[in-house]
Amino acid sequence: AQSVAQPEDQVNVAEGNPLTVKCTYSVSGNPYLFWYVQYPNRGLQFLLKYITGDNLVKGSYGFEAEFNKSQTSFHLKKPSALVSDSALYFCAVRGPTGFQKLVFGTGTRLLVSP
Amino acid sequence: EAQVTQNPRYLITVTGKKLTVTCSQNMNHEYMSWYRQDPGLGLRQIYYSMNVEVTDKGDVPEGYKVSRKEKRNFPLILESPSPNQTSLYFCASSLVSVDTIEAFFGQGTRLTVV
């Protein structure tokens, strides 16, 4: 069974500084990996995905993520944080044969201070 | 506009009173799913459907029912709600395709059972 771990409940960063939100996964076979963002009182919005190919994937709002197979990680990054990036971020994984199950981590709250 | 629509957005009900939360998508997606979001637990899958008349249990199906009579609709039914079903519920849909595998989410339904 697949699983996702987000080890940090909250990440604090100053505006203009780089940010990293960590995610590790466990799945049999090659994973499909995703990042979603949730703003207050909103649904989840898709940020980016890794299916295959380049380990560095770029997504919406200047976010990117790096797939590392040996470390089973898929950390979310942004070179320069904005106050408006403050939100709840979820990492998710789907197994190679499992269209049915999109498994989420517990979420990491990102707080960007002015 | 492509979207997943859930209704109602907010609902307060009493224990044992049957309720239905509707979910509709206009993207012709085969896959639809229900999740509940609880603090510290992330999103947990309740039920999913791969296509019309095809449904299966997720991780936390107890106390819930679903049906998929039409491709666009996937209602969540609570036959006899209990206080432990107080939660934030999300419906999601996606194509069953490797290239477009990311899920689209509704705005959420906040349910309180008293």
mmCIF file of C-alpha atoms in Angstrom:
data_model
loop_
_atom_site.group_PDB
_atom_site.id
_atom_site.type_symbol
_atom_site.label_atom_id
_atom_site.label_comp_id
_atom_site.label_asym_id
_atom_site.label_seq_id
_atom_site.Cartn_x
_atom_site.Cartn_y
_atom_site.Cartn_z
ATOM 1 C CA ALA A 1 0.000 0.000 0.000
ATOM 2 C CA GLN A 2 1.222 3.453 -0.783
ATOM 3 C CA SER A 3 1.799 6.136 1.819
ATOM 4 C CA VAL A 4 3.038 9.683 2.077
ATOM 5 C CA ALA A 5 4.824 11.433 4.930
ATOM 6 C CA GLN A 6 5.073 15.157 5.423
ATOM 7 C CA PRO A 7 7.344 15.466 8.452
ATOM 8 C CA GLU A 8 6.703 19.133 9.164
ATOM 9 C CA ASP A 9 3.364 20.375 10.407
ATOM 10 C CA GLN A 10 4.430 23.938 9.716
ATOM 11 C CA VAL A 11 7.158 25.723 7.813
ATOM 12 C CA ASN A 12 7.977 29.362 8.492
ATOM 13 C CA VAL A 13 9.904 31.453 6.013
ATOM 14 C CA ALA A 14 10.472 35.140 5.417
ATOM 15 C CA GLU A 15 9.245 36.707 2.209
ATOM 16 C CA GLY A 16 11.914 36.643 -0.477
ATOM 17 C CA ASN A 17 13.677 33.626 1.001
ATOM 18 C CA PRO A 18 13.637 30.204 -0.623
ATOM 19 C CA LEU A 19 11.224 27.663 0.723
ATOM 20 C CA THR A 20 11.148 23.881 0.906
ATOM 21 C CA VAL A 21 8.248 21.704 1.976
ATOM 22 C CA LYS A 22 9.265 18.107 2.476
ATOM 23 C CA CYS A 23 7.554 14.939 1.304
ATOM 24 C CA THR A 24 8.587 11.321 1.289
ATOM 25 C CA TYR A 25 6.590 8.475 -0.156
ATOM 26 C CA SER A 26 6.304 4.726 -0.177
ATOM 27 C CA VAL A 27 4.875 2.826 -3.122
ATOM 28 C CA SER A 28 5.526 -0.363 -5.020
ATOM 29 C CA GLY A 29 6.824 0.440 -8.449
ATOM 30 C CA ASN A 30 7.074 3.806 -10.083
ATOM 31 C CA PRO A 31 5.022 6.516 -8.405
ATOM 32 C CA TYR A 32 2.820 9.268 -9.688
ATOM 33 C CA LEU A 33 3.466 12.201 -7.346
ATOM 34 C CA PHE A 34 1.504 15.387 -6.822
ATOM 35 C CA TRP A 35 1.448 18.593 -4.847
ATOM 36 C CA TYR A 36 -1.757 20.390 -4.024
ATOM 37 C CA VAL A 37 -2.364 23.664 -2.212
ATOM 38 C CA GLN A 38 -5.358 24.593 -0.095
ATOM 39 C CA TYR A 39 -6.221 28.181 0.746
ATOM 40 C CA PRO A 40 -8.642 28.928 3.586
ATOM 41 C CA ASN A 41 -12.221 27.915 2.825
ATOM 42 C CA ARG A 42 -11.214 26.599 -0.571
ATOM 43 C CA GLY A 43 -10.817 23.249 -2.201
ATOM 44 C CA LEU A 44 -7.496 21.764 -3.165
ATOM 45 C CA GLN A 45 -5.746 23.184 -6.186
ATOM 46 C CA PHE A 46 -3.300 21.204 -8.278
ATOM 47 C CA LEU A 47 0.233 22.615 -8.305
ATOM 48 C CA LEU A 48 2.380 20.097 -10.126
ATOM 49 C CA LYS A 49 2.966 16.452 -10.818
ATOM 50 C CA TYR A 50 5.735 13.980 -11.531
ATOM 51 C CA ILE A 51 4.910 11.115 -13.857
ATOM 52 C CA THR A 52 8.181 10.354 -15.585
ATOM 53 C CA GLY A 53 11.120 12.157 -17.151
ATOM 54 C CA ASP A 54 13.062 15.037 -15.629
ATOM 55 C CA ASN A 55 13.428 14.856 -11.887
ATOM 56 C CA LEU A 56 12.783 18.575 -11.540
ATOM 57 C CA VAL A 57 9.224 19.476 -12.401
ATOM 58 C CA LYS A 58 7.828 22.970 -12.619
ATOM 59 C CA GLY A 59 4.310 23.926 -11.714
ATOM 60 C CA SER A 60 1.990 26.797 -11.009
ATOM 61 C CA TYR A 61 2.859 30.039 -9.204
ATOM 62 C CA GLY A 62 6.615 29.516 -9.532
ATOM 63 C CA PHE A 63 6.688 26.283 -7.541
ATOM 64 C CA GLU A 64 8.849 23.344 -8.483
ATOM 65 C CA ALA A 65 9.528 19.939 -7.020
ATOM 66 C CA GLU A 66 12.423 17.556 -7.162
ATOM 67 C CA PHE A 67 11.875 13.831 -7.481
ATOM 68 C CA ASN A 68 14.561 11.740 -5.834
ATOM 69 C CA LYS A 69 14.025 8.039 -6.363
ATOM 70 C CA SER A 70 16.840 6.851 -4.113
ATOM 71 C CA GLN A 71 15.550 8.920 -1.202
ATOM 72 C CA THR A 72 11.889 8.379 -2.138
ATOM 73 C CA SER A 73 11.320 12.090 -1.771
ATOM 74 C CA PHE A 74 9.418 14.743 -3.676
ATOM 75 C CA HIS A 75 10.152 18.047 -1.967
ATOM 76 C CA LEU A 76 8.327 21.197 -3.003
ATOM 77 C CA LYS A 77 10.455 24.268 -3.549
ATOM 78 C CA LYS A 78 10.247 27.899 -4.523
ATOM 79 C CA PRO A 79 13.229 30.212 -4.966
ATOM 80 C CA SER A 80 11.579 33.288 -3.457
ATOM 81 C CA ALA A 81 8.558 33.029 -1.167
ATOM 82 C CA LEU A 82 5.617 35.424 -1.236
ATOM 83 C CA VAL A 83 3.253 36.242 1.614
ATOM 84 C CA SER A 84 0.456 35.039 -0.661
ATOM 85 C CA ASP A 85 2.043 31.565 -0.709
ATOM 86 C CA SER A 86 0.874 31.063 2.865
ATOM 87 C CA ALA A 87 -1.456 28.080 2.726
ATOM 88 C CA LEU A 88 -1.763 24.372 3.480
ATOM 89 C CA TYR A 89 0.219 22.117 1.165
ATOM 90 C CA PHE A 90 -0.463 18.467 0.526
ATOM 91 C CA CYS A 91 1.748 15.893 -1.111
ATOM 92 C CA ALA A 92 0.003 12.912 -2.711
ATOM 93 C CA VAL A 93 0.959 9.685 -4.446
ATOM 94 C CA ARG A 94 -0.695 7.245 -6.790
ATOM 95 C CA GLY A 95 0.801 3.850 -7.484
ATOM 96 C CA PRO A 96 1.559 2.710 -11.033
ATOM 97 C CA THR A 97 -1.443 0.421 -11.131
ATOM 98 C CA GLY A 98 -3.658 2.347 -8.768
ATOM 99 C CA PHE A 99 -5.777 4.882 -10.516
ATOM 100 C CA GLN A 100 -8.257 4.314 -7.748
ATOM 101 C CA LYS A 101 -6.288 5.555 -4.800
ATOM 102 C CA LEU A 102 -4.749 8.981 -4.471
ATOM 103 C CA VAL A 103 -3.105 8.920 -1.023
ATOM 104 C CA PHE A 104 -2.406 12.201 0.725
ATOM 105 C CA GLY A 105 0.003 13.272 3.397
ATOM 106 C CA THR A 106 -1.207 15.053 6.491
ATOM 107 C CA GLY A 107 -0.367 18.464 5.092
ATOM 108 C CA THR A 108 2.159 21.180 5.895
ATOM 109 C CA ARG A 109 1.129 24.691 6.746
ATOM 110 C CA LEU A 110 3.392 27.267 5.122
ATOM 111 C CA LEU A 111 3.579 30.670 6.768
ATOM 112 C CA VAL A 112 5.444 33.390 4.888
ATOM 113 C CA SER A 113 6.115 36.473 6.969
ATOM 114 C CA PRO A 114 6.535 39.944 5.447
ATOM 115 C CA GLU B 1 -15.686 26.639 -16.879
ATOM 116 C CA ALA B 2 -14.337 23.230 -15.882
ATOM 117 C CA GLN B 3 -15.316 22.516 -12.335
ATOM 118 C CA VAL B 4 -16.407 20.104 -9.636
ATOM 119 C CA THR B 5 -19.464 21.370 -7.780
ATOM 120 C CA GLN B 6 -20.482 20.209 -4.348
ATOM 121 C CA ASN B 7 -23.663 21.056 -2.487
ATOM 122 C CA PRO B 8 -24.276 22.137 0.132
ATOM 123 C CA ARG B 9 -21.155 23.994 1.244
ATOM 124 C CA TYR B 10 -22.215 23.941 4.880
ATOM 125 C CA LEU B 11 -24.581 21.598 6.655
ATOM 126 C CA ILE B 12 -25.558 21.140 10.276
ATOM 127 C CA THR B 13 -27.699 18.108 11.004
ATOM 128 C CA VAL B 14 -28.778 15.880 13.846
ATOM 129 C CA THR B 15 -27.683 12.352 14.587
ATOM 130 C CA GLY B 16 -29.554 9.777 12.561
ATOM 131 C CA LYS B 17 -31.120 12.079 9.991
ATOM 132 C CA LYS B 18 -30.259 10.849 6.508
ATOM 133 C CA LEU B 19 -28.482 13.295 4.258
ATOM 134 C CA THR B 20 -26.972 13.481 0.794
ATOM 135 C CA VAL B 21 -24.086 15.617 -0.387
ATOM 136 C CA THR B 22 -24.116 16.064 -4.129
ATOM 137 C CA CYS B 23 -21.109 16.216 -6.421
ATOM 138 C CA SER B 24 -21.167 17.016 -10.101
ATOM 139 C CA GLN B 25 -18.378 17.524 -12.638
ATOM 140 C CA ASN B 26 -18.570 18.929 -16.162
ATOM 141 C CA MET B 27 -15.270 17.563 -17.516
ATOM 142 C CA ASN B 28 -16.455 14.120 -18.631
ATOM 143 C CA HIS B 29 -14.114 12.513 -16.101
ATOM 144 C CA GLU B 30 -14.369 8.773 -15.575
ATOM 145 C CA TYR B 31 -12.876 8.765 -12.080
ATOM 146 C CA MET B 32 -14.607 10.363 -9.094
ATOM 147 C CA SER B 33 -13.861 10.108 -5.417
ATOM 148 C CA TRP B 34 -14.880 11.342 -1.991
ATOM 149 C CA TYR B 35 -12.454 12.360 0.745
ATOM 150 C CA ARG B 36 -12.816 13.611 4.261
ATOM 151 C CA GLN B 37 -10.340 16.031 5.779
ATOM 152 C CA ASP B 38 -9.688 16.012 9.506
ATOM 153 C CA PRO B 39 -7.011 17.945 11.404
ATOM 154 C CA GLY B 40 -3.758 16.028 11.608
ATOM 155 C CA LEU B 41 -5.037 13.233 9.384
ATOM 156 C CA GLY B 42 -4.834 14.807 5.954
ATOM 157 C CA LEU B 43 -7.330 13.616 3.370
ATOM 158 C CA ARG B 44 -8.687 10.106 3.611
ATOM 159 C CA GLN B 45 -10.519 8.433 0.798
ATOM 160 C CA ILE B 46 -14.071 7.296 1.510
ATOM 161 C CA TYR B 47 -15.247 5.835 -1.809
ATOM 162 C CA TYR B 48 -14.208 6.088 -5.412
ATOM 163 C CA SER B 49 -15.673 5.262 -8.789
ATOM 164 C CA MET B 50 -13.839 4.322 -11.946
ATOM 165 C CA ASN B 51 -16.879 4.843 -14.156
ATOM 166 C CA VAL B 52 -20.659 4.604 -14.257
ATOM 167 C CA GLU B 53 -21.997 1.821 -12.037
ATOM 168 C CA VAL B 54 -18.448 1.016 -10.813
ATOM 169 C CA THR B 55 -17.724 1.995 -7.218
ATOM 170 C CA ASP B 56 -15.355 0.732 -4.545
ATOM 171 C CA LYS B 57 -14.428 1.387 -0.945
ATOM 172 C CA GLY B 58 -11.592 3.643 0.039
ATOM 173 C CA ASP B 59 -9.892 3.714 3.404
ATOM 174 C CA VAL B 60 -12.778 4.929 5.580
ATOM 175 C CA PRO B 61 -16.067 3.755 3.989
ATOM 176 C CA GLU B 62 -17.985 2.880 7.176
ATOM 177 C CA GLY B 63 -21.177 4.874 7.539
ATOM 178 C CA TYR B 64 -21.216 6.121 3.942
ATOM 179 C CA LYS B 65 -22.813 5.092 0.675
ATOM 180 C CA VAL B 66 -22.302 6.283 -2.872
ATOM 181 C CA SER B 67 -23.839 5.732 -6.263
ATOM 182 C CA ARG B 68 -22.721 6.450 -9.821
ATOM 183 C CA LYS B 69 -25.729 6.297 -12.098
ATOM 184 C CA GLU B 70 -24.469 9.036 -14.395
ATOM 185 C CA LYS B 71 -20.945 9.928 -15.350
ATOM 186 C CA ARG B 72 -21.157 13.484 -14.085
ATOM 187 C CA ASN B 73 -22.700 12.838 -10.649
ATOM 188 C CA PHE B 74 -21.354 11.063 -7.580
ATOM 189 C CA PRO B 75 -23.478 11.719 -4.486
ATOM 190 C CA LEU B 76 -22.321 10.843 -0.981
ATOM 191 C CA ILE B 77 -25.043 9.449 1.263
ATOM 192 C CA LEU B 78 -25.003 9.269 5.037
ATOM 193 C CA GLU B 79 -27.878 6.996 6.002
ATOM 194 C CA SER B 80 -27.602 7.620 9.746
ATOM 195 C CA PRO B 81 -25.044 10.330 10.463
ATOM 196 C CA SER B 82 -23.141 10.288 13.724
ATOM 197 C CA PRO B 83 -21.022 12.979 15.408
ATOM 198 C CA ASN B 84 -17.788 11.255 14.351
ATOM 199 C CA GLN B 85 -18.726 12.040 10.761
ATOM 200 C CA THR B 86 -18.377 15.729 11.476
ATOM 201 C CA SER B 87 -15.717 16.701 8.980
ATOM 202 C CA LEU B 88 -14.819 18.602 5.844
ATOM 203 C CA TYR B 89 -15.686 16.589 2.751
ATOM 204 C CA PHE B 90 -14.233 16.916 -0.727
ATOM 205 C CA CYS B 91 -15.274 15.436 -4.004
ATOM 206 C CA ALA B 92 -12.649 14.992 -6.707
ATOM 207 C CA SER B 93 -12.590 13.843 -10.311
ATOM 208 C CA SER B 94 -10.011 13.024 -12.919
ATOM 209 C CA LEU B 95 -9.506 11.342 -16.236
ATOM 210 C CA VAL B 96 -8.186 7.811 -16.206
ATOM 211 C CA SER B 97 -5.168 8.723 -18.226
ATOM 212 C CA VAL B 98 -1.497 8.849 -17.382
ATOM 213 C CA ASP B 99 -0.982 12.205 -19.054
ATOM 214 C CA THR B 100 -3.873 13.937 -17.342
ATOM 215 C CA ILE B 101 -4.038 12.057 -14.091
ATOM 216 C CA GLU B 102 -4.270 15.000 -11.719
ATOM 217 C CA ALA B 103 -7.501 15.317 -9.789
ATOM 218 C CA PHE B 104 -9.786 18.331 -9.654
ATOM 219 C CA PHE B 105 -11.467 19.096 -6.362
ATOM 220 C CA GLY B 106 -14.736 20.655 -5.348
ATOM 221 C CA GLN B 107 -14.905 23.517 -2.853
ATOM 222 C CA GLY B 108 -15.737 21.252 0.036
ATOM 223 C CA THR B 109 -18.704 20.592 2.295
ATOM 224 C CA ARG B 110 -18.364 21.286 5.976
ATOM 225 C CA LEU B 111 -20.648 18.894 7.812
ATOM 226 C CA THR B 112 -21.502 19.115 11.493
ATOM 227 C CA VAL B 113 -23.495 16.316 13.120
ATOM 228 C CA VAL B 114 -24.898 17.152 16.550
#
